[in-house]
Every structure is written in C-alpha cells, then in structure tokens.
CSV table of C-alpha atoms and ligand atoms in Angstrom, one decimal:
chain,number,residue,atom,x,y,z
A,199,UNK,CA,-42.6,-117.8,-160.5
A,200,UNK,CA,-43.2,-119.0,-164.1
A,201,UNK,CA,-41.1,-116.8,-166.6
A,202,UNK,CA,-42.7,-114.5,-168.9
A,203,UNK,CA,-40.7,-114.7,-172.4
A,204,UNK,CA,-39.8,-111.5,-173.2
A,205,UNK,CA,-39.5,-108.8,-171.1
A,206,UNK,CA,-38.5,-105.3,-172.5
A,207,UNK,CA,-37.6,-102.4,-170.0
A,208,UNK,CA,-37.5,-98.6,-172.1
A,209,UNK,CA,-35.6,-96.3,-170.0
A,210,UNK,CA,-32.9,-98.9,-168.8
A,211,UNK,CA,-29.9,-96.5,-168.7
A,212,UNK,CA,-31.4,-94.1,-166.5
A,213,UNK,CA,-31.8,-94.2,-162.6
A,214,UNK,CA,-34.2,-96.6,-162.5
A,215,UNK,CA,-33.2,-98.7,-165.2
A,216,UNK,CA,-29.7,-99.1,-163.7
A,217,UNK,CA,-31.2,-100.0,-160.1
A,218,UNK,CA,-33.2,-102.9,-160.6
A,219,UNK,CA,-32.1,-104.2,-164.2
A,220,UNK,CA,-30.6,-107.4,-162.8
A,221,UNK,CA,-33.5,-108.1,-160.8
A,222,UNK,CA,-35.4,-108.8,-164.3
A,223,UNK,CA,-34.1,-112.1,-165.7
A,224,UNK,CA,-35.8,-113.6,-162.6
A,225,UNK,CA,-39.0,-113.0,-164.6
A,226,UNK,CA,-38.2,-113.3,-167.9
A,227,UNK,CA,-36.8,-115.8,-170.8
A,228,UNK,CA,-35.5,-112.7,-172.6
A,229,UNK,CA,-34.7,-109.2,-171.0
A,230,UNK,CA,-35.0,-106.7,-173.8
A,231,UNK,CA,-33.6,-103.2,-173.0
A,232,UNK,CA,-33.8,-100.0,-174.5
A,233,UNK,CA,-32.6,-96.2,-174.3
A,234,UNK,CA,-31.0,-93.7,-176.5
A,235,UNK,CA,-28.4,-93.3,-174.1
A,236,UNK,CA,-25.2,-95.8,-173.9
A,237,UNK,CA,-26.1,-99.3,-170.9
A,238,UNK,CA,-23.3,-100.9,-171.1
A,239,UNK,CA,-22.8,-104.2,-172.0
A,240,UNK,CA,-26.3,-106.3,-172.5
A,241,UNK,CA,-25.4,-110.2,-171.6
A,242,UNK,CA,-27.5,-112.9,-172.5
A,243,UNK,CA,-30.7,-113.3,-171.7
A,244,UNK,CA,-30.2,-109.5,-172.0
A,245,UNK,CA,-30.2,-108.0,-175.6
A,246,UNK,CA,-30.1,-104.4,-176.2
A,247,UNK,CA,-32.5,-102.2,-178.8
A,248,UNK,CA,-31.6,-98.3,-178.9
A,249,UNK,CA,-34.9,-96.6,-179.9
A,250,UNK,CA,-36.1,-93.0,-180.0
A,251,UNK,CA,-39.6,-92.9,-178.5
A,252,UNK,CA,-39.6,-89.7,-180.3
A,253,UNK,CA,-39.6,-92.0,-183.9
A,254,UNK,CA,-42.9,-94.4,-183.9
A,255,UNK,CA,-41.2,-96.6,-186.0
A,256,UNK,CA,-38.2,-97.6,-184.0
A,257,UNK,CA,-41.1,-98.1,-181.3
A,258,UNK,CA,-42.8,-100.5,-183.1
A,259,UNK,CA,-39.4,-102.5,-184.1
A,260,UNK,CA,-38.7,-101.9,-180.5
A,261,UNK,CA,-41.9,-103.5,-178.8
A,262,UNK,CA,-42.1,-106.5,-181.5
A,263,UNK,CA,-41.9,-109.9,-180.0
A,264,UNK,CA,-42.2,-108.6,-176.3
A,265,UNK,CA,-44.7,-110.1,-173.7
A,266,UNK,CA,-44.7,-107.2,-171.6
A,267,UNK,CA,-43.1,-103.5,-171.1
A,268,UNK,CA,-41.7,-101.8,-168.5
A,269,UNK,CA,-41.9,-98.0,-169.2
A,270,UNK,CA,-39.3,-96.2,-167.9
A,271,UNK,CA,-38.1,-94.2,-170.3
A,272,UNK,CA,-38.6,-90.3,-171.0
A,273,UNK,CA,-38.2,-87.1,-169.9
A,274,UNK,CA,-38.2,-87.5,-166.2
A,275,UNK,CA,-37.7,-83.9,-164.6
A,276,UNK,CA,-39.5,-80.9,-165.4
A,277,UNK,CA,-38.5,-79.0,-168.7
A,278,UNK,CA,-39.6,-76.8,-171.9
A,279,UNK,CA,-43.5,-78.3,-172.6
A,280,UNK,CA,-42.4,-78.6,-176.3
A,281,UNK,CA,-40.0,-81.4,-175.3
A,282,UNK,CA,-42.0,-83.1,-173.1
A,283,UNK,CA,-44.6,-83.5,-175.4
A,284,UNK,CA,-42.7,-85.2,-178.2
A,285,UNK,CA,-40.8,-87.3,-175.9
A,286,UNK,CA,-43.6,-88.5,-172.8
A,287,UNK,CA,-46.8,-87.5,-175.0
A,288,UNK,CA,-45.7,-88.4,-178.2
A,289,UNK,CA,-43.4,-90.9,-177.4
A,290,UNK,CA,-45.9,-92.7,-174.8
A,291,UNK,CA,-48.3,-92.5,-177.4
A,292,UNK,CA,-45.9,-94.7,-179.9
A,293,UNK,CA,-45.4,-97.1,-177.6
A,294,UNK,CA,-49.4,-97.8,-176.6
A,295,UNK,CA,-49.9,-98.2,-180.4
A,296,UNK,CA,-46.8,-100.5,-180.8
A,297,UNK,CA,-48.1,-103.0,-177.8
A,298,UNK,CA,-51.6,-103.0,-179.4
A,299,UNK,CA,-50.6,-103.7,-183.1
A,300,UNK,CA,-47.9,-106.1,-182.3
A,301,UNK,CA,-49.6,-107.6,-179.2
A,302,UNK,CA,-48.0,-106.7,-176.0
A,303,UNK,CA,-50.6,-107.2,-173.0
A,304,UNK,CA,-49.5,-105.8,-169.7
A,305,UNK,CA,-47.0,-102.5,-169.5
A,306,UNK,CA,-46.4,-100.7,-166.9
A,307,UNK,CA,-46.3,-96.8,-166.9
A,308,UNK,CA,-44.0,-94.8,-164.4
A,309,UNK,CA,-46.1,-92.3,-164.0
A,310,UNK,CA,-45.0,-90.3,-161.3
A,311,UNK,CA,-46.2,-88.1,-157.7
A,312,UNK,CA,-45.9,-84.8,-160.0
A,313,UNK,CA,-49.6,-86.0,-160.8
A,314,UNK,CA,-50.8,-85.0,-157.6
A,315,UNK,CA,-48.6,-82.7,-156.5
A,316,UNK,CA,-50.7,-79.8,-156.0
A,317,UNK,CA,-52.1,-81.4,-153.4
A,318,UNK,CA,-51.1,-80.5,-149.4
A,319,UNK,CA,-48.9,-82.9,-147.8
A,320,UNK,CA,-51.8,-83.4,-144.8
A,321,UNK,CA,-54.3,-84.6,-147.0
A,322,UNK,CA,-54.2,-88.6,-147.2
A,323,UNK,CA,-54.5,-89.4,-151.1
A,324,UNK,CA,-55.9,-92.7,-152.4
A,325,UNK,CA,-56.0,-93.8,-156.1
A,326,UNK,CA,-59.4,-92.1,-156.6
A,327,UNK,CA,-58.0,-88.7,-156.1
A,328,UNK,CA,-58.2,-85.8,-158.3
A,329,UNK,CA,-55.0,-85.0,-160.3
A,330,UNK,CA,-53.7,-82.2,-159.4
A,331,UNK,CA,-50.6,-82.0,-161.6
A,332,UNK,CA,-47.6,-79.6,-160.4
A,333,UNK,CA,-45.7,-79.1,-163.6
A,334,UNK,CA,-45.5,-80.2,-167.4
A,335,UNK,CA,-43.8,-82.8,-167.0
A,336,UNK,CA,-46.6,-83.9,-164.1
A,337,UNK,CA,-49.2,-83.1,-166.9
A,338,UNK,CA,-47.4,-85.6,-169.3
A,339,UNK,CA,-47.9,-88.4,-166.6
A,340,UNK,CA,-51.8,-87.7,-165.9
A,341,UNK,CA,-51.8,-87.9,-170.4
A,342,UNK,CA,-49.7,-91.1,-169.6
A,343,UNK,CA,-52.1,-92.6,-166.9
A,344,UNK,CA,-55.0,-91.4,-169.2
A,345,UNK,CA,-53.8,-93.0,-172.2
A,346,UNK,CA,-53.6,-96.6,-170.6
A,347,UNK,CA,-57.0,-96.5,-168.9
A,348,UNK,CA,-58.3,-96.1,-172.7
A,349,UNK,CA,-56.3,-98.8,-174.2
A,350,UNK,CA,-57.7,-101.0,-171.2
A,351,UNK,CA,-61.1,-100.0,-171.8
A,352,UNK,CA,-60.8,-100.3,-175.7
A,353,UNK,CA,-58.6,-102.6,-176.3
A,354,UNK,CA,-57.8,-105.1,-173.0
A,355,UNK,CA,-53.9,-103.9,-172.8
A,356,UNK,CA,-53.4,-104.2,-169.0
A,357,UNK,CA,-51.1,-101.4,-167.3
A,358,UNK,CA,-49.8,-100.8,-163.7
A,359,UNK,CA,-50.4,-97.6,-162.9
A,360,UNK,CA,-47.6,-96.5,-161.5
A,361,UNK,CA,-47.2,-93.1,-159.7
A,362,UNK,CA,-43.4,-93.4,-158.2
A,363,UNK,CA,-42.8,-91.4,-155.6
A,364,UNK,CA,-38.8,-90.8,-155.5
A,365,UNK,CA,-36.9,-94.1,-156.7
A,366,UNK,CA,-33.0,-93.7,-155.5
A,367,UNK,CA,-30.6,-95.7,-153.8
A,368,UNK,CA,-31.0,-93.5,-150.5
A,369,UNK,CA,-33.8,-90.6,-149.8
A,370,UNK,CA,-31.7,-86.7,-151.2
A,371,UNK,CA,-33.6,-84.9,-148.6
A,372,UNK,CA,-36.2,-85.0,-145.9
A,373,UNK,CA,-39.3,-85.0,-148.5
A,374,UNK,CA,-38.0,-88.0,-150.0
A,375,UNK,CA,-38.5,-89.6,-145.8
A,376,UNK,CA,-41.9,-89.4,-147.1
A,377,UNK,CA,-41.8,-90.1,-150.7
A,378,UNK,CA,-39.0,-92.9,-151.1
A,379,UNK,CA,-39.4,-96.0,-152.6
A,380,UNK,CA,-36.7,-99.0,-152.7
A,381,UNK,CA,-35.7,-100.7,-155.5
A,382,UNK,CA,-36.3,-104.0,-153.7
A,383,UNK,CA,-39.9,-102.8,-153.6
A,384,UNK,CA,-40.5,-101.7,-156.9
A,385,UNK,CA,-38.9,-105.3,-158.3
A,386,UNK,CA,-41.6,-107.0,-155.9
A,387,UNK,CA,-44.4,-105.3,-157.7
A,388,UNK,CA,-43.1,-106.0,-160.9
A,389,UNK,CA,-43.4,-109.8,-159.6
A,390,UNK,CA,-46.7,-109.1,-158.6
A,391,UNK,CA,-47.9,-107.6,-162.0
A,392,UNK,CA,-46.4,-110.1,-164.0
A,393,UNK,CA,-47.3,-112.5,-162.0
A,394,UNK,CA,-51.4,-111.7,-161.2
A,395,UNK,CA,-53.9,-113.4,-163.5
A,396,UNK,CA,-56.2,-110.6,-164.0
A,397,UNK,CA,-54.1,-107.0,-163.8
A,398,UNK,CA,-56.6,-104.1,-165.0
A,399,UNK,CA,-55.2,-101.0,-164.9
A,400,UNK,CA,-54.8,-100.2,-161.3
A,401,UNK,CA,-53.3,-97.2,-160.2
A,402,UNK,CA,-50.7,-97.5,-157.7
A,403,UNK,CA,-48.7,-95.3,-155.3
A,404,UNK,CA,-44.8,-95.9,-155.8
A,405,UNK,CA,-43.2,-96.1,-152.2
A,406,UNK,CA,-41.9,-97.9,-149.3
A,407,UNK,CA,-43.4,-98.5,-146.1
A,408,UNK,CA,-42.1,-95.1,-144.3
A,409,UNK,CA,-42.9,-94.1,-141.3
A,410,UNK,CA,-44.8,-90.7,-143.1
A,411,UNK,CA,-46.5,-91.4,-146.1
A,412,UNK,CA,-49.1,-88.8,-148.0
A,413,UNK,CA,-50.5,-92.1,-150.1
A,414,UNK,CA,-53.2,-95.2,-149.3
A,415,UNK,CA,-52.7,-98.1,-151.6
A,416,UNK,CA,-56.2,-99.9,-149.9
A,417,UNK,CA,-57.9,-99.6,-153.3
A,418,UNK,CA,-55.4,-101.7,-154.7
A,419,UNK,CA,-54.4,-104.7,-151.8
A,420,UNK,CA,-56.0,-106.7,-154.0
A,421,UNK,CA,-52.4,-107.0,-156.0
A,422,UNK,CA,-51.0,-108.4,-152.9
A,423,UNK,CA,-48.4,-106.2,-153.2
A,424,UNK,CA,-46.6,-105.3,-149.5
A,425,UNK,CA,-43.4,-102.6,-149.8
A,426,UNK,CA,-40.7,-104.3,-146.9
A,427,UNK,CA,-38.2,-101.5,-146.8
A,428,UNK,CA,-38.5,-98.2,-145.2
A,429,UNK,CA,-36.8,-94.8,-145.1
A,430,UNK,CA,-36.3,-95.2,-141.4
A,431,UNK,CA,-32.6,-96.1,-141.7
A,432,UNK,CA,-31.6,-92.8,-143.7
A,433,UNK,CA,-33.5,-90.6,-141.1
A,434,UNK,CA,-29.7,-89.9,-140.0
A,435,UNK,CA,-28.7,-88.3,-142.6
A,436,UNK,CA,-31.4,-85.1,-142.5
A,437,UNK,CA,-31.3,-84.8,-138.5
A,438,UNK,CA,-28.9,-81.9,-138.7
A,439,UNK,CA,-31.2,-80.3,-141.1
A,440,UNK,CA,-32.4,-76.7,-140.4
A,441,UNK,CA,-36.4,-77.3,-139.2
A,442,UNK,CA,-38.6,-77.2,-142.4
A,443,UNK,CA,-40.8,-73.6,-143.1
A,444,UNK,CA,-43.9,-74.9,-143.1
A,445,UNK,CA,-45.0,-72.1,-145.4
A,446,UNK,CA,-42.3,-72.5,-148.1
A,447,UNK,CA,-44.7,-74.0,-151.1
A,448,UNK,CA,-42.0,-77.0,-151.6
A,449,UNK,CA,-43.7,-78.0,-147.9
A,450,UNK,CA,-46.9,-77.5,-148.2
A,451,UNK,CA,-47.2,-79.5,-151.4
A,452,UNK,CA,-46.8,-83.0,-152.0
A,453,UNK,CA,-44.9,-82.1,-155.4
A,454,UNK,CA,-42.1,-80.5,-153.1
A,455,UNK,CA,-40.0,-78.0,-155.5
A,456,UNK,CA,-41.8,-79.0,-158.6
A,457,UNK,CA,-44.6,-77.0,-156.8
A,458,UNK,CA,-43.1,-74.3,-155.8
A,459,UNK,CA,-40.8,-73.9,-159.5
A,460,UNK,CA,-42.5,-71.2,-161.3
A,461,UNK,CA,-43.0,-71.5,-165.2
A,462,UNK,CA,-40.0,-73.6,-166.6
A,463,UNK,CA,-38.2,-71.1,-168.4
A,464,UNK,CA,-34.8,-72.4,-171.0
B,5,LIG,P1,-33.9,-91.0,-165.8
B,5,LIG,O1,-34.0,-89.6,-166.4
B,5,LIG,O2,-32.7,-91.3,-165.0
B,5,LIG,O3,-34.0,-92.1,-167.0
B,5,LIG,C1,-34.8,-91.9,-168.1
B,5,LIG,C2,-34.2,-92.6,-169.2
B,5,LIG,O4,-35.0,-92.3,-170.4
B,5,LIG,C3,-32.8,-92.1,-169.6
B,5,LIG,O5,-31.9,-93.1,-169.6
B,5,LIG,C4,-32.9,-91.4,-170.9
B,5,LIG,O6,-31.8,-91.6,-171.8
B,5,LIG,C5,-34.2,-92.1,-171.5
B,5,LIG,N1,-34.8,-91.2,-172.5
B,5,LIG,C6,-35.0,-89.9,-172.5
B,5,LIG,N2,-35.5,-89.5,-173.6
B,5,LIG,C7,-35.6,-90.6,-174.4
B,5,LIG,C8,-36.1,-90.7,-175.7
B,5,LIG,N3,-36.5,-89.7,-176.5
B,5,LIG,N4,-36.1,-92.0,-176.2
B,5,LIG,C9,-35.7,-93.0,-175.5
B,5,LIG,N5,-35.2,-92.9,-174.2
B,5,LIG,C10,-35.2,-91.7,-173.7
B,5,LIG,O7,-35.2,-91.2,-165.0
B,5,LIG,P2,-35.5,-92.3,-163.8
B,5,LIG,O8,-35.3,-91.6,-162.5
B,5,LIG,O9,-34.8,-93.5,-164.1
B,5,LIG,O10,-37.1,-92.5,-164.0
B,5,LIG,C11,-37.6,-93.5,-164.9
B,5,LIG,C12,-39.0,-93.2,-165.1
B,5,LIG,O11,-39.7,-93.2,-163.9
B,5,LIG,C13,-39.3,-91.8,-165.8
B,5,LIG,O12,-40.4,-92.0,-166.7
B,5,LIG,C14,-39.7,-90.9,-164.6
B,5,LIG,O13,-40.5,-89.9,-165.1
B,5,LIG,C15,-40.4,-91.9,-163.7
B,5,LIG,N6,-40.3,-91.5,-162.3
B,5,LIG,C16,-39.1,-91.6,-161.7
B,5,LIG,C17,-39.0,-91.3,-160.3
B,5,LIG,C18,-37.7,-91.5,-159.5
B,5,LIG,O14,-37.8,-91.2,-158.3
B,5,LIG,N7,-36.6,-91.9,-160.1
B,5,LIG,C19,-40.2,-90.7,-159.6
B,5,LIG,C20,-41.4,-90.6,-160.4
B,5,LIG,C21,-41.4,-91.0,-161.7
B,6,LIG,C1,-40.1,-87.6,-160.2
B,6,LIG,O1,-41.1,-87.8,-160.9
B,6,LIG,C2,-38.7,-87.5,-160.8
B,6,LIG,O2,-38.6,-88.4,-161.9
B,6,LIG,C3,-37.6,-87.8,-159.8
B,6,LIG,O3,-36.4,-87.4,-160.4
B,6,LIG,C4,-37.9,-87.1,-158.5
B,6,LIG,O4,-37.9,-85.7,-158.7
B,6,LIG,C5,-39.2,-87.6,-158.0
B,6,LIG,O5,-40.2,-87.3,-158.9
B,6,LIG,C6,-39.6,-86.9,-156.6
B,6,LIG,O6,-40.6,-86.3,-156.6
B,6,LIG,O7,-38.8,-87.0,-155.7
C-alpha cells in the first residue's frame, strides 16, 4: 500500500491507541501521536505531540503538517455534560477547524454505538438510522458525526464515520459477543480509508464479524472493508453466566448500561 506521509493518531495512550499503534507505520512516512496522558517512548517514524483538545491552539500546532487524523482521543465513558462538552464538543470542534486551515483531508472520528443506543437490540440498524443517543457522552458523538458531515459538505474534509462498537483485547461481558470489534479489524479499515480514492463521509458500524450483530454495514461495502475476526472464540468465557433478564433496560437496549444509567450524577 503506498504510504501516506504523516499520519497523526489523538488519543494514542488510551485503549485504543495502545492496541493498534504499531499497526500504523505500515501506512505512514511519519506516525504522529498525541494525548495528554504519558505513551511511553515514541521511536522513529513515531514522534510524540502532547496537546489538550480542550486548548484550540495546541490543536492547530498539533494537526500541522499531518495528512490525515485518526481521532481517538476524548472523553470516552459517560460523565458530568460540562466536561464532555469542552473536551468531545469543544475539543472535536478544534480539531475540524485545525484540519481545515492547515489542510488535513481525511480523519476519522470514533464515534461510538452510544449514538444509537436507545434503540432495542432486535431491531437491525443500518447507517441511515435515527440516532437515538443513550447518554451525554453518546450526544457528544451524534455532535461529532454531525460536525464532519458539514465540513464534508462545506469544505471536502473526508471522514470515516466511525461508530465503534466495544474495541478491547477480549469481549468484558456477553453484550460485548454482540458488540466487539478486533483490533486487527479496525487496522484493516484504517487501510481501507487511507487507502480508497474517493472516501466521503461514510458512516460505519465498528465491529467484528460475530455471530450476533444489531448493525448492517450494506450501505457502505462499497469501502471494501470485510471484519475477519469474530467473538466466537471468547463465547467461553460468559457460558457460566446467569441467563440474561430480558427486561433489565441494559438488555433491551443496544446502549447496554449506558441505557439503563440514570442522569450522571458527580
Ligand atoms: P480511552 O479513554 O482509553 O482513551 C482516550 C484517550 O483520550 C486517553 O488516553 C485520554 O488521555 C485522552 N484524552 C482525554 N481527554 C483528553 C484531552 N482533553 N485532550 C487530549 N487527550 C485527551 O478510550 P478508548 O477506549 O481508547 O477509545 C478511543 C475513542 O474511541 C474514544 O473517543 C471513544 O469514545 C471511542 N470509542 C471507544 C470504544 C471502545 O470500545 N474502546 C467504543 C466506542 C467508541
Ligand atoms: C464506548 O463508547 C466506550 O468508549 C467503551 O468504553 C465501551 O463502553 C463501549 O462503548 C461499549 O459500548 O461497549
């Protein structure tokens, strides 16, 4: 695959980050990586830029001289609204503005499934489906995923959708069967949308081919993009598990506990 020149990852301390990290100099001249939190040692082609999303300067300092962004950085739980907003809001805000004044084309945003988490677990979502966020931190993503279709539409910046379902090394319980996506997976679609001439600003379902799935990626098999690993080999782990009450809101919803949780309180 021909190498993009810079590629900078926001986020890269974090779960995510730390998962496919050394996947990214396969893509990339220069992997730039960024966090407020400590990421060890950044080796060449790595380098390292600590930024505050919160601070729309560091942003901008941040984002010069990249090719292409991969957000992953924020607030990625649910917590007090004020903080969201400066930090996914605000913060996602900065970064949108930095790849448009200093020329950054294709990003993509980890939105997440808290988008559409309102919605029952038996009804098969595609990327045309109503948000129906769960929580403010789901909110933040649907301003995230609302934010990039309008600097598409305005101004050309291309952005992957992404709506990750639950990115770890192993599924934490039996929702995450349903909702887990590999890290093997999610570097193959980073291929894919670095690689594809023409990107747009698809939205995209983050997960693996498991056996259950809530979420139709047909809209968007254009990308070419095919998940290889599957939950199948941790079903072990939850078949001790007490049977699920199917009236418990955590499994009726798609959102799980973020559904359920009432208002977030300190
Ligand atoms: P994480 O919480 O492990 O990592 C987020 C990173 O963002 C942390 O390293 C943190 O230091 C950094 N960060 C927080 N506030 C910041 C600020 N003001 N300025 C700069 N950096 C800041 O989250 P994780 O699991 O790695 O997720 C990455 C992204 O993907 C998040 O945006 C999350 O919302 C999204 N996502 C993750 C899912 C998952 O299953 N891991 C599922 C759905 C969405
Ligand atoms: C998310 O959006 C969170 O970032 C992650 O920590 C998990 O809670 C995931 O969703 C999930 O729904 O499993």
């Amino acid at each position: 695959m021909p190498k993009i020149n810079r590629l900078l990852m926001t986020g890269a301390a974090g779960t995510i980050g730390q998962q496919i990290r050394a996947g990214l100099t396969d893509f990339a001249a220069h992997v730039r990586l960024s966090d407020i939190a400590d990421i060890g040692v950044a080796k060449p082609p790595e380098e390292f830029v600590a930024c505050d999303l919160t601070d729309p300067e560091a942003v901008r300092d941040m984002v010069r001289e990249c090719d292409a962004i991969l957000h992953f950085g924020g607030i990625s739980t649910e917590n007090r609204a004020d903080l969201i907003h400066r930090v996914n809001i605000d913060g996602t805000y900065h970064l949108y503005e930095a790849a448009r004044k200093e020329g950054a084309r294709r990003i993509l945003f980890a939105s997440s499934n808290h988008v559409i988490g309102f919605h029952h677990r038996e009804t098969r979502l595609t990327a045309s489906s109503a948000i129906r966020p769960d929580s403010n931190y789901g909110v933040s993503k649907a301003y995230g995923e609302a934010l990039a279709r309008m600097y598409w539409d305005k101004y050309g910046i291309e952005t992957l959708i992404l709506r990750i379902g639950s990115c770890f090394p192993r599924p934490k319980d039996r929702r995450m069967m349903a909702t887990w996506m590999s890290a093997a997976d999610l570097l193959r679609l980073i291929g894919v949308m670095l690689e594809c001439p023409r990107l747009g600003c698809p939205i995209v379902y983050g997960v693996s081919d498991n056996e259950e799935c809530w979420w139709d990626n047909g809209e968007t098999a254009y990308l070419g993009w095919k998940p290889q690993d599957s939950s199948a080999q941790f079903a072990h782990l939850f078949a001790d598990d007490p049977a699920p009450d199917p009236n418990d809101p955590a499994v009726v919803y798609q959102g799980g506990g973020f559904a359920r949780a009432g208002h977030y309180e300190d």
